[in-house]
Amino acid sequence: NQSKTDRHQRNVLRLFDAITVAAYSVSSPYLPLLTFAMVRYSLKNHFHETESAFAFAGFGYFHIVFKQDYVRGKYWADVALGILKQKRAISATVRVEWLVYGHILMWFSPLKETSR
């Protein structure tokens, strides 16, 4: 049974996610800000559920792209994969793995190892 607070937090993150998908599809310059807001919301509310996984992966990606901080980028990618594994989140797996294996871990492993 989910508490009312959990349902509210999940719905907030789903709304963020829908806006983020739209921002990605139109190449919005606000995509990183939306991702950062999702991560901040998740961390502030101690809410590390399936809905947070893609935001954490995106956060890792932006660390690599904007700051060339590969170590921190990999850290956040690992956080995202850990959430998927812990929650057994099938619904979020494809998007998270696409971002993690296709855009983050390629800097750490040969391409053959990152393709499943």
CSV table of C-alpha atoms in Angstrom, one decimal:
chain,number,residue,atom,x,y,z
A,1,ASN,CA,0.0,0.0,0.0
A,2,GLN,CA,1.4,3.3,-1.0
A,3,SER,CA,1.0,6.3,1.3
A,4,LYS,CA,-0.6,9.5,0.1
A,5,THR,CA,2.8,11.2,0.2
A,6,ASP,CA,4.4,8.5,-2.0
A,7,ARG,CA,1.6,8.8,-4.5
A,8,HIS,CA,2.0,12.6,-4.6
A,9,GLN,CA,5.8,12.3,-5.0
A,10,ARG,CA,5.4,9.7,-7.7
A,11,ASN,CA,2.8,11.9,-9.6
A,12,VAL,CA,5.1,15.0,-9.3
A,13,LEU,CA,8.0,13.0,-10.9
A,14,ARG,CA,5.7,11.6,-13.6
A,15,LEU,CA,4.7,15.2,-14.5
A,16,PHE,CA,8.4,16.2,-14.6
A,17,ASP,CA,9.1,13.2,-16.7
A,18,ALA,CA,6.4,14.0,-19.2
A,19,ILE,CA,7.7,17.6,-19.5
A,20,THR,CA,11.3,16.3,-19.9
A,21,VAL,CA,10.3,13.9,-22.7
A,22,ALA,CA,8.6,16.9,-24.5
A,23,ALA,CA,11.7,19.0,-23.9
A,24,TYR,CA,13.9,16.3,-25.4
A,25,SER,CA,11.7,15.9,-28.4
A,26,VAL,CA,12.0,19.6,-29.3
A,27,SER,CA,15.6,20.0,-28.3
A,28,SER,CA,14.8,22.4,-25.6
A,29,PRO,CA,17.7,24.2,-23.9
A,30,TYR,CA,15.7,23.7,-20.6
A,31,LEU,CA,16.2,19.9,-20.7
A,32,PRO,CA,19.2,20.0,-18.3
A,33,LEU,CA,17.3,22.3,-15.9
A,34,LEU,CA,14.3,19.9,-15.8
A,35,THR,CA,16.6,17.0,-15.2
A,36,PHE,CA,18.3,18.8,-12.3
A,37,ALA,CA,15.0,19.8,-10.8
A,38,MET,CA,13.9,16.1,-10.9
A,39,VAL,CA,17.1,15.0,-9.1
A,40,ARG,CA,16.8,17.8,-6.6
A,41,TYR,CA,13.2,16.9,-5.9
A,42,SER,CA,14.1,13.2,-5.5
A,43,LEU,CA,17.0,13.9,-3.1
A,44,LYS,CA,15.2,16.5,-1.1
A,45,ASN,CA,12.2,14.2,-0.5
A,46,HIS,CA,14.3,11.0,-0.1
A,47,PHE,CA,12.3,9.5,-2.9
A,48,HIS,CA,14.4,7.1,-4.9
A,49,GLU,CA,11.9,5.1,-6.9
A,50,THR,CA,11.6,4.0,-10.5
A,51,GLU,CA,10.5,7.5,-11.6
A,52,SER,CA,13.8,8.9,-10.3
A,53,ALA,CA,16.1,6.5,-12.2
A,54,PHE,CA,16.0,8.3,-15.6
A,55,ALA,CA,16.6,11.6,-13.9
A,56,PHE,CA,19.7,10.3,-12.1
A,57,ALA,CA,21.0,8.8,-15.4
A,58,GLY,CA,20.4,12.1,-17.1
A,59,PHE,CA,22.2,13.9,-14.2
A,60,GLY,CA,25.2,11.7,-14.8
A,61,TYR,CA,25.1,12.3,-18.5
A,62,PHE,CA,25.1,16.1,-18.0
A,63,HIS,CA,28.0,15.9,-15.6
A,64,ILE,CA,30.0,14.3,-18.5
A,65,VAL,CA,28.7,16.6,-21.2
A,66,PHE,CA,28.9,20.0,-19.4
A,67,LYS,CA,31.7,19.4,-16.8
A,68,GLN,CA,33.7,16.6,-18.3
A,69,ASP,CA,33.4,14.9,-14.9
A,70,TYR,CA,33.4,11.3,-15.9
A,71,VAL,CA,33.7,9.9,-12.4
A,72,ARG,CA,30.7,11.7,-11.1
A,73,GLY,CA,28.8,10.9,-14.3
A,74,LYS,CA,29.4,7.2,-13.8
A,75,TYR,CA,28.4,7.5,-10.2
A,76,TRP,CA,25.0,8.8,-11.0
A,77,ALA,CA,24.6,6.2,-13.8
A,78,ASP,CA,25.3,3.5,-11.2
A,79,VAL,CA,22.7,5.1,-8.9
A,80,ALA,CA,20.1,4.9,-11.7
A,81,LEU,CA,21.0,1.2,-12.5
A,82,GLY,CA,20.9,0.4,-8.8
A,83,ILE,CA,17.3,1.8,-8.5
A,84,LEU,CA,16.3,-0.3,-11.5
A,85,LYS,CA,17.8,-3.4,-10.0
A,86,GLN,CA,16.4,-2.8,-6.5
A,87,LYS,CA,12.9,-2.0,-7.7
A,88,ARG,CA,12.9,-4.5,-10.5
A,89,ALA,CA,11.6,-1.7,-12.7
A,90,ILE,CA,10.8,-3.1,-16.1
A,91,SER,CA,8.9,0.0,-17.2
A,92,ALA,CA,11.9,2.4,-16.9
A,93,THR,CA,14.6,-0.1,-17.9
A,94,VAL,CA,14.7,0.7,-21.6
A,95,ARG,CA,15.1,4.5,-21.3
A,96,VAL,CA,17.6,4.3,-18.4
A,97,GLU,CA,19.7,1.6,-20.1
A,98,TRP,CA,19.7,3.5,-23.4
A,99,LEU,CA,21.1,6.5,-21.6
A,100,VAL,CA,23.5,4.7,-19.3
A,101,TYR,CA,24.9,2.1,-21.7
A,102,GLY,CA,24.7,4.2,-24.9
A,103,HIS,CA,25.9,7.5,-23.6
A,104,ILE,CA,27.7,7.1,-20.3
A,105,LEU,CA,29.4,3.8,-19.8
A,106,MET,CA,30.8,3.9,-23.3
A,107,TRP,CA,33.4,6.1,-21.9
A,108,PHE,CA,34.4,3.4,-19.4
A,109,SER,CA,34.0,0.1,-21.3
A,110,PRO,CA,34.6,-1.1,-24.8
A,111,LEU,CA,31.5,-0.7,-26.9
A,112,LYS,CA,31.1,-4.5,-27.3
A,113,GLU,CA,30.7,-4.8,-23.5
A,114,THR,CA,28.1,-2.1,-23.2
A,115,SER,CA,25.8,-3.4,-25.9
A,116,ARG,CA,23.5,-6.1,-24.6
